[in-house]
Short mmCIF file of C-alpha atoms in Angstrom, two decimals:
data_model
loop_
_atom_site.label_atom_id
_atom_site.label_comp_id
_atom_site.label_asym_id
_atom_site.label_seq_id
_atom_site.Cartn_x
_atom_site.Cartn_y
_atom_site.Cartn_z
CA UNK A 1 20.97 17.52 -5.92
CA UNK A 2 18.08 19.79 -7.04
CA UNK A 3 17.32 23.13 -6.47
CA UNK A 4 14.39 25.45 -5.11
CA UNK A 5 12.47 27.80 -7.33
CA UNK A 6 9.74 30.10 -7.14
CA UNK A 7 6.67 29.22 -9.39
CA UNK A 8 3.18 31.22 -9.55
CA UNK A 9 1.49 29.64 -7.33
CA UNK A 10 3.98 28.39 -4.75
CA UNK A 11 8.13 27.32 -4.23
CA UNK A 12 9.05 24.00 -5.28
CA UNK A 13 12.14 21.42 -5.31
CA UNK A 14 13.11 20.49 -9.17
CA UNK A 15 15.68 17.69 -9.66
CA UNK A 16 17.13 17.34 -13.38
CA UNK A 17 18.64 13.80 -14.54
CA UNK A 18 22.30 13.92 -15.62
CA UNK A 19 21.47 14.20 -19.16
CA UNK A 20 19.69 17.08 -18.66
CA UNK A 21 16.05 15.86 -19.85
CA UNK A 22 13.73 13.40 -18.80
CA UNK A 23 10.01 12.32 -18.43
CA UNK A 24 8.89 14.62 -15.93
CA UNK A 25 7.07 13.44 -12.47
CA UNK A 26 5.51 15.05 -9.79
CA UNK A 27 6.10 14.19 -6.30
CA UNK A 28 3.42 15.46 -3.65
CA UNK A 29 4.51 15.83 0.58
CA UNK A 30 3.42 13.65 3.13
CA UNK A 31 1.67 15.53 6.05
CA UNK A 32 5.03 16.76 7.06
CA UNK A 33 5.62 19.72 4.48
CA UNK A 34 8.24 19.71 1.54
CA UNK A 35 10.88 17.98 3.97
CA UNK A 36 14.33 16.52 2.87
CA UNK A 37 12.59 13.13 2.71
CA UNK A 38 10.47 14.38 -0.22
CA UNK A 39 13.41 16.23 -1.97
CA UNK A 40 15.64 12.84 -1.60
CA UNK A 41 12.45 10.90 -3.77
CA UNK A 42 12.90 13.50 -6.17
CA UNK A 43 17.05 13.07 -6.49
CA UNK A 44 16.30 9.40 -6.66
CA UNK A 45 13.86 9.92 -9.93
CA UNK A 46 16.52 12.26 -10.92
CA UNK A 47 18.96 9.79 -11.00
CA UNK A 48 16.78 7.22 -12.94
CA UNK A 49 16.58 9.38 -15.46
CA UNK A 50 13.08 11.66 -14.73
CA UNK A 51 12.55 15.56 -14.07
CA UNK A 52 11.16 15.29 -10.45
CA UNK A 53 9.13 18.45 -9.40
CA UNK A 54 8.01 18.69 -5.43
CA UNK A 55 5.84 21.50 -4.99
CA UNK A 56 5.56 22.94 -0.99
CA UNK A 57 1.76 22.78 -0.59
CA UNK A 58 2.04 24.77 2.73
CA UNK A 59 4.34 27.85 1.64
CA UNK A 60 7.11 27.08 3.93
CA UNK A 61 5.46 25.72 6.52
CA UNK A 62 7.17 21.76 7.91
CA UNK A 63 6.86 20.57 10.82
CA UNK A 64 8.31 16.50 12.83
CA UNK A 65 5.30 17.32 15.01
CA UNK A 66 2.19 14.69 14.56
CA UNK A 67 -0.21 16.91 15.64
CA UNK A 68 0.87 20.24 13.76
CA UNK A 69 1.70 18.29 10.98
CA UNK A 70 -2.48 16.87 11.14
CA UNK A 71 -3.23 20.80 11.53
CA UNK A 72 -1.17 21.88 8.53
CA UNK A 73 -3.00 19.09 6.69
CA UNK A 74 -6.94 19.65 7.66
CA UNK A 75 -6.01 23.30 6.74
CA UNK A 76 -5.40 22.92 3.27
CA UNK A 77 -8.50 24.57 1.34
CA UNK A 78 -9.91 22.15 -1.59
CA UNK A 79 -9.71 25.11 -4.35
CA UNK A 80 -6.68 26.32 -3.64
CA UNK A 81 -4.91 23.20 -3.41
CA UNK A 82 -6.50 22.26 -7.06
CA UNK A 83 -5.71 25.00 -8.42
CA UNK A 84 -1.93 24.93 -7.16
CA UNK A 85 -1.79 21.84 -8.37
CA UNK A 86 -3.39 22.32 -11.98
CA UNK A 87 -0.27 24.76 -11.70
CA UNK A 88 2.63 22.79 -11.11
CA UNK A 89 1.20 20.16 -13.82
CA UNK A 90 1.38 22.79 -16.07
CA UNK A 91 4.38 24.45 -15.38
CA UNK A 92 6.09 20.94 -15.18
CA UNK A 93 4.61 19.71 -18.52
CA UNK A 94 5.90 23.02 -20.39
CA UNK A 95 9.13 22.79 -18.89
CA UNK A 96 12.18 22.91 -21.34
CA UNK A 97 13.70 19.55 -19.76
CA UNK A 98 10.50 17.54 -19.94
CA UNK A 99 10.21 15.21 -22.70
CA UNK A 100 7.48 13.14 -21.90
CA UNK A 101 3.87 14.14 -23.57
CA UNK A 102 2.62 13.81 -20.16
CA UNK A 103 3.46 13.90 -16.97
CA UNK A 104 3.24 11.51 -14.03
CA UNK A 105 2.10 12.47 -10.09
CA UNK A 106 2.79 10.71 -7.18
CA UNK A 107 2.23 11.46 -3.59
CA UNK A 108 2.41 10.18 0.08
CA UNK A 109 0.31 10.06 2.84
CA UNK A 110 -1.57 12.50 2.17
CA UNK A 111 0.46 13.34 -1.32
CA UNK A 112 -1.03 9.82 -2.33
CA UNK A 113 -4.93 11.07 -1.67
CA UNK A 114 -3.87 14.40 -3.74
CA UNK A 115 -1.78 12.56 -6.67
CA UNK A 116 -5.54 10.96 -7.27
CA UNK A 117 -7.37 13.81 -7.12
CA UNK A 118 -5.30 15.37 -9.65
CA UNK A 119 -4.86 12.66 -11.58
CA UNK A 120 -8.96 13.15 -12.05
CA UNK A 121 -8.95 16.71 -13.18
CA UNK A 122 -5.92 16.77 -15.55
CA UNK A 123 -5.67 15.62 -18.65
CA UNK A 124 -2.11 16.48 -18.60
CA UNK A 125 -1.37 13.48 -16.38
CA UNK A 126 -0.17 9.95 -17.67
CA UNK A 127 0.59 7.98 -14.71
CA UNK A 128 -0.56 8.28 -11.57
CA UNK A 129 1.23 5.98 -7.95
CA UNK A 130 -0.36 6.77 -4.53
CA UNK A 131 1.50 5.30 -1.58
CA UNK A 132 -1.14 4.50 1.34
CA UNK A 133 -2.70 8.00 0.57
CA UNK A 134 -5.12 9.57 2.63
CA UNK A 135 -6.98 12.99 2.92
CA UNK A 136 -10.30 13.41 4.30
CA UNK A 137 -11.25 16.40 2.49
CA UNK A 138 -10.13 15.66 -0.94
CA UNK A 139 -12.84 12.97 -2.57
CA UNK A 140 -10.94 12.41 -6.12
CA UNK A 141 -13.77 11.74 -9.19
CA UNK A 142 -12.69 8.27 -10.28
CA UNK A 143 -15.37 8.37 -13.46
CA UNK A 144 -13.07 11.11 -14.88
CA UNK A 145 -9.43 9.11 -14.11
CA UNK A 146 -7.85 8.34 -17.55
CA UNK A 147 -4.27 7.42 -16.52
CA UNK A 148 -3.20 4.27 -15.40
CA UNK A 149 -2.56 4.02 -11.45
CA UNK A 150 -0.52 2.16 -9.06
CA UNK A 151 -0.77 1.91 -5.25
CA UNK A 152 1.10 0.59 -2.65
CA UNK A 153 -0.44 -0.04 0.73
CA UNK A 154 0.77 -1.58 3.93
CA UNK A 155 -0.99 -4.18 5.46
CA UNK A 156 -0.67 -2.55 8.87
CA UNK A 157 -2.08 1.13 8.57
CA UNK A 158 -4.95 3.17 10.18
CA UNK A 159 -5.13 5.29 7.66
CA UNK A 160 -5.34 3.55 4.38
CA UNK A 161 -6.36 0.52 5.94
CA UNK A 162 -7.04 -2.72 3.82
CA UNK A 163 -10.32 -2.61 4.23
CA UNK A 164 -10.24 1.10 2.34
CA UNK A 165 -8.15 -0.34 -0.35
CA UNK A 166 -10.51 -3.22 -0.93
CA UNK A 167 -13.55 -0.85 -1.69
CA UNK A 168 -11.18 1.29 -3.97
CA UNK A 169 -10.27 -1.87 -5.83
CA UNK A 170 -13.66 -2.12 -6.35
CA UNK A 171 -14.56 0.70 -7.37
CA UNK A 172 -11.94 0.96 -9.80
CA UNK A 173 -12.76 -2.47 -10.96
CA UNK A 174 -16.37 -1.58 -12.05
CA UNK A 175 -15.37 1.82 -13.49
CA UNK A 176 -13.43 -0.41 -16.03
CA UNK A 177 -9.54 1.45 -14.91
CA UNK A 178 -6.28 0.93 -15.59
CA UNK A 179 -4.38 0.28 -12.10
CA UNK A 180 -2.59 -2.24 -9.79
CA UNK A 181 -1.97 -2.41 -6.33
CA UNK A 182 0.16 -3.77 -4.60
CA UNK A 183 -0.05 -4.87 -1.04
CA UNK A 184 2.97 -5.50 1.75
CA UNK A 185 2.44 -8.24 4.28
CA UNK A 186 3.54 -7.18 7.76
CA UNK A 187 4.45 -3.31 6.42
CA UNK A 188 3.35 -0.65 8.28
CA UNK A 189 2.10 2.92 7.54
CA UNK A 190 5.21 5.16 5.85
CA UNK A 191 6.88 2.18 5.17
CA UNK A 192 8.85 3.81 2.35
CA UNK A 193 9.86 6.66 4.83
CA UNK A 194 13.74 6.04 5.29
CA UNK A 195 13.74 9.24 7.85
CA UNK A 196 11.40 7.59 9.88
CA UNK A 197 13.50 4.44 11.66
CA UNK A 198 10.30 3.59 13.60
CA UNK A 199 8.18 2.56 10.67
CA UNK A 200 11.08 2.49 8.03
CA UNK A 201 11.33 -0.76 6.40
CA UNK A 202 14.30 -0.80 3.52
CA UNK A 203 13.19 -4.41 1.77
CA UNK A 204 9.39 -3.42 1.16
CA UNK A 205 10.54 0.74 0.07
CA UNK A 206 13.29 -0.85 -2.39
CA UNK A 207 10.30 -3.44 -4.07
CA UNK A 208 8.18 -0.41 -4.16
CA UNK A 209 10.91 1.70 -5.57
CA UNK A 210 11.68 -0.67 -8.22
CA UNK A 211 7.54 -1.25 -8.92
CA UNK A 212 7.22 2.74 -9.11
CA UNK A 213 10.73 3.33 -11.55
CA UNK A 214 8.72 0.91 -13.75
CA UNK A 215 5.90 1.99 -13.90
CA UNK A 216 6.60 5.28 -14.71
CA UNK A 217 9.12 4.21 -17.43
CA UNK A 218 6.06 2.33 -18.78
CA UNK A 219 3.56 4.99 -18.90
CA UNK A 220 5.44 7.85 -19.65
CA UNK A 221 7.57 8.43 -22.99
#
């Protein structure tokens, strides 16, 4: 279990591994707010061995509500986001447990869209996931992405559909980046979402669990 904290910008959830230090990762909210789901990813990393910070992009604000949680999301302002975020990388990557020389981001839903669009302005970042992330008012610079990125996208979803991922492999692919994505057959939007029974589906989060543990243990010393 982790623990809430005040930073300068905004509160956030920090979970420390057993040993006390770890690569540190930063986990970004799905539309929903800094909910338990979110804290529970960060216990998880914990418990493989990473610092996991979760920042609470809408200062205390959650909500189970679809249509509050699409306000909460449109009324996130681009600057102030960015520079929360540039924020919480730094605060993470000075942090007295972290022993990676860079940190890793990695959001949902909408924490997906903003993992990327950090992991463009930062040069503090060294591994970037985005699960099936969307935001339509955050367009991340993929020129000025330097850290290797993973996805994970379900082949049912109306938000980052596959015809969205297709013209981001693409785009990736002639900007000469690092990245691999990987695509579920028959998942569905929030797939990894074990809160969500509805959408919730255990065999595709634990393959993505095991990709993402990976891939961060790769990228990050």
């Amino acid at each position: 279990m982790g623990e809430r904290l005040q930073l300068e910008t905004c509160e956030a959830y920090l979970a420390l591994p057993e040993s006390g230090k770890g690569p540190g990762v930063i986990v970004l909210q799905e539309w929903w707010g800094l909910v338990p789901h979110i804290e529970s990813i960060c216990d998880r990393l914990a418990a493989e061995g990473f610092v996991a910070l979760a920042p609470d992009l809408y200062g205390g604000q959650s909500t189970k509500e679809p249509d509050e949680a699409g306000e909460l999301m449109m009324s996130l302002r681009v600057e102030e986001t960015a520079t929360k975020l540039d924020s919480v990388v730094a605060f993470l990557a000075g942090h007295e447990a972290v022993t990676s020389a860079k940190v890793g981001i990695m959001g949902f839903c909408m924490g997906g869209k903003l993992a990327m669009y950090e992991a463009c302005r930062s040069t503090q970042i060294g591994a970037c996931i985005n699960f099936y992330g969307v935001h339509p008012n955050f367009e991340p610079d993929y020129a000025s992405l330097q850290a290797p990125l993973q996805g994970h996208f379900a082949e049912h979803d109306d938000y980052s559909s596959p015809k969205v991922v297709d013209e981001l492999d693409v785009l990736l692919t002639g900007l000469g980046k690092s990245f691999e994505f990987h695509r579920y057959a028959g998942a569905h939007h929030a797939f990894f979402n074990d809160t969500r029974p509805a959408v919730y589906q255990p065999e595709f989060a634990k393959l993505a669990h095991d990709r993402m543990v990976s891939f961060l243990r790769t990228h990050l010393d």
